[in-house]
XYZ file of C-alpha atoms in Angstrom:
725
model
C -96.616 9.190 32.870
C -96.276 12.567 33.540
C -96.062 15.650 30.991
C -94.283 18.540 31.625
C -95.702 21.967 30.691
C -93.558 25.201 30.451
C -95.149 28.122 30.266
C -91.910 30.356 29.939
C -93.398 33.244 31.924
C -90.734 35.817 32.729
C -88.830 35.318 36.098
C -86.424 37.486 38.269
C -83.661 35.273 37.149
C -83.053 33.719 34.245
C -82.113 30.419 35.839
C -84.852 29.754 38.720
C -88.078 28.307 38.143
C -90.514 26.648 40.244
C -93.369 23.922 39.182
C -97.001 23.508 40.202
C -98.868 19.939 40.889
C -101.855 18.920 41.767
C -102.869 17.145 45.274
C -103.027 13.951 43.830
C -99.581 14.045 41.988
C -98.135 15.319 45.196
C -99.603 12.389 47.243
C -98.154 9.667 44.482
C -94.755 11.746 44.304
C -94.591 11.958 48.296
C -93.231 15.710 48.335
C -94.251 18.825 50.089
C -94.614 22.363 49.545
C -91.269 24.120 48.825
C -89.535 20.742 48.713
C -87.353 20.108 45.890
C -87.871 17.978 42.754
C -85.073 16.718 39.688
C -86.837 16.828 36.366
C -85.247 14.944 33.514
C -86.913 15.748 29.985
C -85.582 13.585 27.147
C -81.755 14.189 26.509
C -81.822 17.445 28.168
C -79.475 18.332 31.263
C -81.784 17.633 34.528
C -83.174 20.829 36.162
C -84.117 21.683 39.760
C -87.601 23.039 40.794
C -89.172 24.236 44.104
C -92.368 22.284 44.283
C -95.978 24.386 44.777
C -99.255 22.925 45.234
C -102.126 23.645 43.363
C -104.880 21.695 44.201
C -107.433 22.189 41.331
C -106.326 23.521 37.981
C -103.664 21.248 37.363
C -104.404 18.134 35.400
C -103.188 14.945 37.400
C -100.922 13.930 35.089
C -98.920 17.060 34.347
C -96.346 19.208 36.084
C -96.513 22.986 35.292
C -93.252 25.075 35.300
C -93.048 28.668 35.350
C -89.672 28.324 32.772
C -87.186 26.200 32.035
C -84.100 27.342 33.252
C -81.239 28.452 30.681
C -78.197 26.610 31.264
C -74.783 26.839 29.180
C -74.578 24.349 26.457
C -78.246 23.404 26.971
C -80.273 26.536 26.030
C -82.848 24.984 23.412
C -86.700 26.217 24.657
C -89.383 24.112 24.153
C -93.042 24.025 25.491
C -93.798 20.382 26.370
C -92.238 17.269 27.108
C -94.262 13.951 27.593
C -93.438 11.244 30.205
C -90.786 13.341 31.967
C -88.517 11.697 34.690
C -89.173 13.055 38.109
C -87.284 12.508 41.196
C -87.412 13.922 44.885
C -84.752 15.527 46.263
C -83.745 15.143 49.941
C -83.090 18.751 51.591
C -79.983 17.277 52.645
C -78.630 17.357 49.389
C -79.247 21.147 48.399
C -76.613 23.027 49.224
C -77.092 26.746 50.806
C -74.568 29.498 49.185
C -72.473 30.898 51.543
C -71.465 33.665 49.593
C -72.136 34.847 45.973
C -70.176 37.503 44.118
C -72.054 39.465 41.314
C -70.009 41.441 38.409
C -71.817 43.295 35.550
C -71.395 41.641 32.104
C -71.894 45.274 30.519
C -69.403 48.125 31.067
C -72.483 50.387 32.078
C -74.909 48.452 33.836
C -78.239 49.496 35.107
C -78.024 50.496 38.376
C -78.511 47.685 40.986
C -78.399 48.119 44.714
C -77.591 45.762 47.082
C -80.923 45.219 48.930
C -82.406 44.656 45.490
C -79.779 42.307 44.452
C -80.749 40.587 47.907
C -84.609 40.377 46.882
C -83.855 38.983 43.367
C -81.616 36.375 44.560
C -83.943 35.368 47.507
C -84.585 31.365 46.919
C -82.888 31.233 43.838
C -81.967 27.784 42.508
C -78.203 27.694 41.196
C -77.512 24.677 39.194
C -73.848 25.862 38.440
C -71.302 27.296 40.734
C -71.024 30.334 38.316
C -73.138 31.232 35.581
C -74.891 34.181 34.126
C -78.505 35.710 35.587
C -80.691 37.882 34.393
C -82.508 40.185 36.477
C -85.739 41.851 36.103
C -88.542 42.845 38.736
C -92.098 44.524 37.887
C -91.062 45.360 34.307
C -87.654 46.938 35.563
C -84.680 45.681 34.069
C -81.113 45.178 35.843
C -79.129 43.736 33.444
C -76.853 40.240 33.110
C -74.696 39.528 35.934
C -72.059 37.005 36.109
C -72.656 35.409 39.210
C -69.853 32.901 41.440
C -71.397 30.883 44.182
C -69.409 29.500 47.171
C -70.435 26.602 49.341
C -69.339 24.752 52.542
C -66.024 22.869 51.528
C -64.992 19.495 52.187
C -61.787 18.250 51.137
C -61.914 15.928 48.007
C -65.883 16.305 47.631
C -66.069 17.059 43.610
C -69.183 18.485 42.541
C -70.325 17.021 39.123
C -72.648 18.732 36.481
C -73.926 15.008 35.875
C -74.934 14.649 39.578
C -77.426 17.484 40.632
C -77.087 16.067 44.254
C -73.637 17.491 44.532
C -73.980 20.583 42.322
C -77.298 22.461 43.149
C -77.662 25.156 45.542
C -79.928 27.650 46.712
C -79.985 31.354 48.214
C -81.291 32.031 51.584
C -81.459 35.043 53.911
C -77.866 34.468 55.455
C -76.002 34.232 52.418
C -73.480 36.935 52.121
C -73.772 38.867 48.622
C -70.982 41.028 47.066
C -71.453 43.547 44.168
C -68.141 43.777 42.529
C -67.755 46.833 40.240
C -65.986 44.833 37.466
C -64.384 41.289 37.070
C -61.139 40.801 37.716
C -58.926 39.958 35.069
C -58.665 36.105 34.279
C -56.322 33.750 33.292
C -56.306 32.200 29.693
C -58.111 29.305 29.733
C -55.747 26.585 28.559
C -56.964 23.545 26.101
C -57.887 20.429 28.235
C -54.904 18.441 27.499
C -52.518 21.364 28.440
C -53.317 21.410 32.176
C -49.409 20.967 33.590
C -48.471 19.271 37.104
C -47.148 21.454 39.654
C -43.303 21.624 38.361
C -40.623 21.881 41.152
C -40.617 25.556 41.163
C -44.222 25.365 42.652
C -43.713 22.444 45.447
C -42.607 24.780 47.941
C -46.056 26.883 47.557
C -47.866 23.724 47.511
C -46.516 22.306 50.776
C -46.748 25.417 52.564
C -50.559 25.859 51.776
C -51.250 22.392 52.693
C -49.613 22.899 55.478
C -51.565 26.207 56.073
C -55.099 24.478 55.189
C -54.563 21.101 56.928
C -52.055 21.291 59.473
C -52.989 18.183 61.459
C -52.632 16.323 58.170
C -48.957 17.294 57.445
C -47.993 17.220 61.077
C -45.804 14.768 62.254
C -45.372 16.266 65.823
C -47.618 16.729 68.337
C -50.879 18.636 68.014
C -49.760 22.256 69.375
C -46.984 22.332 66.978
C -49.656 21.630 63.995
C -51.360 24.647 65.125
C -48.009 27.139 64.765
C -48.644 26.901 60.629
C -48.724 30.126 58.363
C -52.003 31.315 57.806
C -50.535 34.670 55.641
C -48.409 34.046 52.652
C -46.695 36.513 50.167
C -45.866 34.957 46.537
C -43.908 37.605 44.477
C -42.192 37.182 41.424
C -42.219 38.856 37.840
C -45.357 39.433 35.942
C -46.006 36.434 33.529
C -44.393 33.719 35.710
C -47.615 31.989 36.406
C -48.355 33.174 40.033
C -52.272 32.957 39.763
C -52.276 30.033 37.731
C -50.008 28.082 39.985
C -52.400 29.071 43.131
C -55.500 28.056 41.203
C -53.649 24.517 40.245
C -52.745 24.129 44.191
C -56.310 24.649 45.161
C -57.770 22.457 42.709
C -55.373 19.697 43.579
C -56.230 20.276 47.440
C -59.959 20.893 46.564
C -59.909 24.339 48.189
C -62.567 27.520 47.995
C -60.460 29.991 46.482
C -62.046 33.579 46.855
C -59.931 35.856 44.362
C -59.882 39.333 44.573
C -58.008 42.089 42.694
C -57.105 44.276 45.080
C -57.952 47.506 43.148
C -61.567 46.790 44.011
C -60.935 47.118 47.855
C -60.315 50.930 47.029
C -64.315 51.261 45.864
C -66.580 52.715 48.256
C -68.929 49.743 48.625
C -66.816 47.120 49.440
C -65.869 45.774 52.952
C -62.922 43.770 53.172
C -64.642 42.286 56.659
C -67.037 40.161 54.026
C -64.565 38.293 52.260
C -62.980 37.147 55.717
C -66.412 36.175 56.885
C -67.092 34.589 53.423
C -63.937 32.648 53.749
C -64.439 31.565 57.436
C -67.969 30.149 56.026
C -66.722 27.908 53.366
C -63.455 26.859 54.697
C -61.037 25.651 54.126
C -60.413 28.369 51.605
C -57.881 30.599 50.231
C -58.318 34.482 49.876
C -55.900 35.234 46.881
C -55.355 39.286 46.581
C -53.637 39.776 43.229
C -51.764 43.158 42.733
C -51.166 43.823 46.554
C -48.810 46.775 45.626
C -51.265 48.281 43.909
C -53.604 49.273 46.785
C -50.967 49.146 49.361
C -47.726 51.279 47.723
C -44.948 52.508 49.884
C -46.416 55.740 50.482
C -50.127 55.283 51.717
C -52.379 58.319 52.163
C -55.197 58.196 55.058
C -57.446 56.447 53.253
C -55.132 53.292 52.390
C -53.412 53.607 55.775
C -57.344 52.956 57.281
C -57.687 50.135 55.069
C -54.435 48.357 56.305
C -55.791 48.745 59.699
C -58.485 46.806 58.964
C -56.807 44.250 56.723
C -54.825 43.400 59.797
C -57.356 43.419 62.207
C -58.986 40.833 59.963
C -55.903 38.846 59.566
C -55.291 38.795 63.408
C -59.083 37.628 63.753
C -58.010 34.523 61.706
C -54.788 33.914 63.259
C -56.859 34.022 67.025
C -58.987 31.216 66.153
C -55.931 28.889 65.204
C -58.477 26.395 63.966
C -59.725 28.149 60.762
C -58.850 26.307 57.683
C -58.163 29.823 55.940
C -55.039 30.750 54.220
C -54.607 34.547 52.834
C -52.084 34.869 49.947
C -50.887 38.031 48.314
C -49.441 38.275 45.179
C -46.847 40.833 44.336
C -45.234 41.638 40.880
C -42.640 44.048 42.190
C -42.225 43.352 45.892
C -39.838 46.519 46.978
C -43.120 48.596 45.819
C -45.250 46.840 48.583
C -45.509 48.731 52.197
C -43.473 47.567 54.531
C -46.125 47.309 56.960
C -48.119 45.119 54.681
C -45.314 42.886 54.218
C -44.600 42.510 57.832
C -47.736 41.037 58.396
C -47.578 38.149 56.084
C -45.755 35.232 58.065
C -44.131 33.673 54.909
C -42.554 35.182 51.770
C -41.870 32.743 48.633
C -40.214 33.696 45.304
C -41.697 31.816 42.454
C -38.888 30.894 40.131
C -39.453 30.559 36.457
C -39.998 26.844 35.704
C -37.485 24.627 33.936
C -37.109 24.107 30.815
C -38.436 20.628 30.270
C -41.542 21.731 31.596
C -41.688 24.585 29.485
C -41.221 22.563 26.366
C -44.069 20.103 27.757
C -46.111 22.925 27.823
C -45.558 24.245 24.428
C -46.237 20.691 23.000
C -49.569 20.740 24.890
C -50.666 23.867 23.735
C -49.994 23.242 20.452
C -52.922 22.982 17.696
C -51.063 20.466 15.924
C -48.312 19.131 17.862
C -47.543 16.291 15.481
C -46.113 19.027 12.622
C -43.680 20.180 15.011
C -40.511 18.318 15.849
C -38.859 18.211 19.312
C -35.834 19.886 18.430
C -38.058 22.741 17.241
C -39.839 22.653 20.206
C -37.335 23.127 22.529
C -35.622 25.786 20.402
C -38.894 27.874 20.844
C -38.926 27.429 24.763
C -35.438 28.164 25.038
C -35.600 31.111 22.602
C -39.169 32.724 23.396
C -40.091 30.627 26.867
C -38.610 32.731 29.536
C -41.995 32.762 31.249
C -44.776 31.016 31.003
C -47.326 34.040 29.691
C -45.023 33.971 26.556
C -45.682 30.549 25.716
C -49.286 30.982 26.346
C -49.085 34.140 24.027
C -47.730 32.143 21.585
C -50.497 29.474 21.496
C -53.098 31.933 21.828
C -52.092 33.444 18.471
C -51.872 29.967 16.603
C -54.847 28.929 17.724
C -56.473 31.921 16.274
C -54.660 31.236 13.195
C -55.906 27.795 13.038
C -59.328 28.943 13.144
C -58.888 30.847 10.203
C -57.088 28.132 8.062
C -57.108 24.479 9.595
C -54.872 23.212 6.519
C -51.348 24.756 7.589
C -48.697 22.677 7.213
C -45.473 22.416 8.726
C -43.424 24.740 7.354
C -45.802 27.486 7.433
C -46.500 26.492 10.997
C -42.988 26.837 12.234
C -42.568 29.862 10.021
C -46.031 31.146 12.118
C -44.553 30.202 15.695
C -41.061 32.175 14.702
C -42.966 35.177 13.715
C -45.287 35.044 16.864
C -42.409 34.195 19.467
C -40.336 37.343 17.975
C -43.642 39.434 18.444
C -43.811 38.193 21.808
C -40.178 38.634 23.260
C -40.578 41.998 21.533
C -43.426 43.404 23.506
C -42.532 41.379 26.419
C -40.606 43.443 29.551
C -40.178 43.215 32.906
C -40.684 45.900 35.539
C -36.809 46.608 35.299
C -37.349 47.269 31.329
C -34.380 44.764 30.741
C -34.740 42.861 27.677
C -33.894 39.309 27.833
C -32.948 36.896 24.765
C -31.033 34.236 23.497
C -28.192 35.669 21.747
C -27.681 34.352 18.142
C -24.301 34.415 18.042
C -22.236 31.155 17.877
C -18.778 29.931 18.382
C -18.336 29.684 14.652
C -19.318 33.358 14.400
C -15.929 34.471 16.412
C -12.535 34.038 14.656
C -9.552 32.311 16.496
C -9.699 33.051 20.586
C -9.657 28.879 20.945
C -8.426 29.209 24.926
C -11.023 31.599 25.636
C -13.822 29.542 24.379
C -12.293 26.820 26.051
C -12.407 28.520 29.456
C -16.084 29.287 28.774
C -17.295 26.103 28.278
C -15.780 25.110 31.278
C -17.006 27.933 33.232
C -20.772 28.716 31.837
C -21.866 25.519 29.659
C -20.616 22.900 31.650
C -22.643 23.445 34.578
C -25.752 23.499 32.550
C -24.707 20.505 30.690
C -22.908 18.373 33.094
C -24.417 19.415 36.581
C -23.852 15.354 37.675
C -20.596 15.205 37.255
C -20.133 18.784 39.126
C -21.989 17.098 41.667
C -19.770 13.988 41.940
C -16.393 15.570 42.126
C -17.889 18.431 44.909
C -17.021 21.244 42.609
C -19.224 24.706 43.107
C -20.217 25.596 39.723
C -18.526 29.194 39.322
C -20.583 32.148 39.170
C -18.300 34.927 37.832
C -15.780 35.829 35.106
C -13.840 38.711 34.192
C -13.032 39.292 30.685
C -10.060 41.809 30.393
C -8.433 43.172 27.059
C -8.270 45.869 24.513
C -11.316 47.054 22.848
C -12.584 45.428 19.969
C -11.385 42.149 20.904
C -14.741 40.212 20.849
C -15.453 40.348 24.386
C -19.341 41.061 23.874
C -19.531 37.952 21.037
C -17.741 35.824 23.327
C -20.480 36.527 26.329
C -23.232 36.061 23.666
C -21.444 32.658 22.225
C -21.492 31.304 25.631
C -25.033 32.058 26.679
C -26.140 30.595 23.294
C -24.160 27.863 23.897
C -25.620 26.986 27.130
C -28.948 27.491 26.179
C -29.655 30.260 28.999
C -31.193 34.125 28.568
C -29.038 36.888 28.748
C -28.989 40.305 29.911
C -26.998 42.764 28.541
C -26.684 45.681 31.465
C -25.489 48.983 30.490
C -24.571 52.278 32.425
C -28.289 53.357 31.484
C -30.139 50.473 33.274
C -28.079 51.054 36.635
C -27.220 54.665 37.027
C -30.164 56.477 38.253
C -30.235 60.461 39.171
C -32.292 59.672 42.530
C -30.491 58.749 45.781
C -30.519 55.088 46.376
C -32.065 54.220 42.888
C -29.067 52.591 41.515
C -28.697 50.279 44.104
C -32.295 49.119 43.672
C -31.730 48.807 39.971
C -29.075 46.309 40.611
C -31.523 44.467 42.981
C -33.869 44.600 40.316
C -31.708 43.190 37.620
C -30.607 40.299 39.520
C -34.282 39.725 40.642
C -35.204 39.655 36.788
C -31.960 37.202 36.630
C -33.367 34.867 38.792
C -36.726 34.836 37.388
C -35.317 33.825 33.910
C -32.782 31.797 35.000
C -30.742 29.874 34.249
C -29.540 33.256 32.993
C -25.890 35.326 32.047
C -25.826 38.883 33.381
C -23.424 40.478 30.888
C -22.071 43.636 32.228
C -19.364 45.845 29.434
C -17.307 48.571 30.541
C -17.500 47.205 33.953
C -14.763 49.468 35.525
C -17.016 52.881 34.219
C -19.774 51.492 36.592
C -17.564 49.813 39.491
C -14.095 51.751 40.244
C -12.110 51.246 42.757
C -13.971 52.925 45.917
C -10.548 54.914 47.109
C -11.286 57.124 44.160
C -14.788 57.559 43.508
C -17.926 58.868 44.905
C -20.405 57.704 46.885
C -22.935 56.653 44.607
C -20.423 54.271 43.112
C -19.318 52.995 46.238
C -22.667 52.070 47.288
C -23.493 50.567 44.141
C -20.166 48.521 44.666
C -21.558 47.210 47.930
C -24.847 46.224 46.313
C -23.293 44.307 43.532
C -21.089 42.699 46.124
C -23.972 41.708 48.379
C -25.994 40.283 45.595
C -22.489 38.178 44.170
C -22.370 36.643 47.756
C -25.905 35.697 47.854
C -25.388 33.690 44.600
C -22.453 32.002 46.276
C -24.131 31.198 49.184
C -26.905 29.678 47.463
C -24.818 27.673 44.949
C -22.914 26.171 48.100
C -25.898 25.256 50.025
C -27.247 23.369 46.913
C -23.857 21.323 46.145
C -23.533 20.698 50.184
C -27.293 19.615 50.968
C -28.586 18.263 47.480
C -28.882 14.337 46.600
C -30.542 15.281 43.279
C -28.332 15.881 40.294
C -30.452 17.820 38.689
C -30.652 20.635 41.576
C -27.450 22.226 40.196
C -29.603 23.485 37.169
C -32.016 25.072 39.597
C -33.828 28.100 38.468
C -31.823 30.351 40.549
C -28.465 29.674 38.631
C -27.288 32.823 37.561
C -24.028 33.576 36.102
C -22.193 37.004 35.943
C -19.699 38.069 33.367
C -18.274 41.097 33.071
C -15.907 42.854 30.323
C -13.270 45.647 31.069
C -10.678 47.603 29.493
C -8.981 48.766 32.545
C -8.575 45.929 35.088
C -6.651 47.856 37.459
C -9.417 50.540 37.848
C -11.713 47.861 39.239
C -12.633 47.687 42.888
C -10.099 44.865 44.491
C -13.022 43.156 46.296
C -14.418 41.924 42.988
C -11.498 39.992 42.181
C -11.852 37.886 45.498
C -12.577 34.128 45.467
C -16.239 33.586 45.183
C -16.802 36.366 42.729
C -15.115 37.186 39.831
C -12.315 34.741 40.693
C -12.253 33.637 36.866
C -10.181 36.557 35.483
C -9.299 35.982 31.277
C -6.939 37.962 29.063
C -8.491 38.576 25.609
C -5.870 40.317 23.668
C -5.074 41.085 20.246
C -5.557 38.366 17.577
C -2.225 36.325 16.833
C -1.545 35.960 13.129
C -3.273 32.697 13.158
C -6.279 33.853 14.678
C -6.287 37.094 12.103
C -6.286 34.456 9.776
C -9.283 32.555 10.988
C -11.206 35.887 11.286
C -10.333 36.830 7.519
C -11.656 33.307 6.453
C -14.663 33.846 8.391
C -14.971 37.260 6.348
C -14.495 35.656 3.450
C -17.378 32.822 3.789
C -19.856 35.930 4.101
C -18.463 37.989 1.426
C -17.688 37.549 -2.526
C -13.989 37.625 -2.356
C -11.992 37.582 -5.872
C -9.218 35.046 -6.068
C -6.471 37.394 -6.286
C -6.864 38.209 -2.905
C -3.738 37.241 -1.193
C -4.663 35.831 2.764
C -0.739 35.941 3.575
C -0.542 39.782 2.705
C -3.654 40.815 4.830
C -2.573 38.577 8.027
C 0.934 40.299 7.705
C -0.596 44.127 7.114
C -3.234 43.543 10.168
C -0.204 42.850 12.570
C -1.149 44.890 15.818
C -5.189 45.227 14.694
C -7.856 44.100 17.246
C -10.543 41.718 16.059
C -13.196 44.393 15.171
C -10.732 46.275 13.224
C -9.801 43.145 10.797
C -13.562 43.103 10.341
C -13.547 46.815 9.547
C -11.122 46.165 7.171
C -12.966 43.789 5.206
C -16.041 46.167 5.183
C -14.036 48.969 3.696
C -12.781 46.703 1.269
C -16.057 45.979 -0.063
C -17.249 49.507 0.261
C -14.349 50.205 -2.160
C -15.556 47.469 -4.499
C -19.200 48.838 -4.833
C -17.672 52.529 -5.540
C -14.934 50.812 -7.943
C -17.721 48.763 -9.704
C -20.427 51.214 -9.789
C -23.887 49.690 -10.574
C -22.632 46.399 -12.076
C -23.772 44.364 -9.814
C -22.611 41.261 -11.812
C -18.808 42.311 -11.094
C -18.805 43.676 -7.390
C -16.465 41.095 -5.745
C -13.912 42.581 -3.571
C -10.412 42.502 -5.112
C -6.643 42.743 -3.735
C -7.039 46.391 -5.011
C -9.987 46.839 -2.726
C -8.189 45.604 0.084
C -4.987 47.812 -0.716
C -7.098 50.933 -0.954
C -8.561 49.791 2.525
C -5.105 49.228 4.062
C -4.112 52.618 2.779
C -7.179 54.812 5.051
C -5.550 53.395 8.024
C -8.176 51.659 9.482
C -6.806 50.507 12.895
C -5.781 52.915 15.830
C -4.627 50.208 18.662
C -0.913 49.483 18.128
C 1.155 46.502 19.352
C 3.151 48.663 21.689
C -0.163 49.307 23.389
C -1.111 45.698 23.462
C 2.590 45.112 25.004
C 1.465 47.724 27.850
C -1.870 46.190 28.241
C -0.642 42.676 28.655
C 2.256 44.051 31.358
C -0.801 45.811 33.219
C -2.736 42.361 33.236
C 0.394 40.465 34.619
C 1.152 43.080 37.304
C -2.888 42.646 38.186
């Protein structure tokens, strides 16, 4: 029987310790000085110690430890443990740390020079790959530091806390040590059950990384062809689209070491970019993950950053020349256009990360909910459609819900759904993309629009059916339309039709105005158009709605240089959408591919069709031109009945009279008439709220004001212009 005595003496690092044993116990255990033993004391997690021999002062049945290392989840102090289990570890099972990152826990830590950090870390025993160290030496405190250790990796090897032979590491002279000024922004830790499989949106990135790191295992051709694999990849996508999370999921699946570096650290004087490449070579297979690359390498560079680019390119060339190294460098970029052109050129592959499909988002939201059984599947789908444009939105909602549950665990279904709606609105309000465009799913349905049955049907066929019935389009060999132009007098409901179509299809809605596109600086308007479509592709399925189209994209023969350049850029973007859609129909065997995440539909509205550049009316662009005219008598009746369902009308209101009186009025004017009648009723009844109903007298008063200005004659002229176009 062996007894463990813990002296709890102060050490340089709070998780490092050694034990002393006498010569008799050394001979019985067959250990030597500076070898390693694993000691298990009761139910506590095992610790590993370095052995020192003390021939005289230690009892034969006793092991004396300077300190019982503190490990997260197992920090209970004690001074003595009888009948401990002692196991000698072979040196082959004790891993040598190749690279260690130290990051201060405090915002203002004591100064720790790198040479002193090496001294304090020397011969340190690490029970985990990451944790917290408390440094002190000769009475001098150096504070608490978060560490992360990297070891030589073997594919598919898993390190386990329950198996110290695979998780214990030591620090030696050859270990690279790096002091970071701050911790890189972490990824929100999901609940264990919420770890999602890599969806279709991430498969391209996964395949590229596997080819880069394990080329011989994935090449079906000659060995020479396997060497030609990309070792630098640029991943770009909007903020919150899950770029870093995807890379971490792929790295975990491939059992690859990941060196994550916030690129702003590269600008600090004490950091040498060469060290990160050296560390990656030591722990391969490995991935160097460079976050926010455009912040350190913007389009305009000063001399310091230019020198940094040269050093970065030199390190990358060294990796490429070796050929057989299993190291890949992945740059993560939010705004690809803000990245320096020289840096962009050195990356061999570019991958645009698309937003996950809605089913993936629904599953993520369901797994993240504190009580998923309290919420119906229909409600989950509704939330994913309305607020789940990006994975980060869903995660933000879930984080707030967990905070709510920590305060009140007895919340019921109605309270939970109300909280989800509230948090969803908060996230949607605060969320914005690089172009400051606000996406949403409009709260307008077909029932909110009176009449226009034929136009609604056309929008159903062009917008809704390609998303609801992709297999039919595929079987029939139909390329889903990518653009539609609504034409007609003002106030006829074109904007409401666009919103209702987006709501019916469940896609996101980008309402693009002139202020979003017209920029004062030369060339910025074209870039704004590109950013709109980048955003739309990221939020797809998505509808881009451009109102007053003729004011932005008029005929190039009568407009200036800026408008002409904007027209050319929009045509390029629309032709790009057309090419992608054609390829999907021609080469895909999967019916769901028609609802791929780059599905974007462009809907425009104009009051003057003849003022638009003719190039937009060619096939593949706005080939569907739909006229939205003034409402006929049956449509005006439908609008009036819809307003009556929302307002308190008196029984004396004669609907036929109102239908006849509104001849030549547009839909907005008919609604305005009802609003004016309501105001007249309030004026007539004063403060007597119980008598505030709208009577025929109120409508007569409103009609007398001349509430509409668009005449039937003007309507006829507009229809003639449309037929000629």
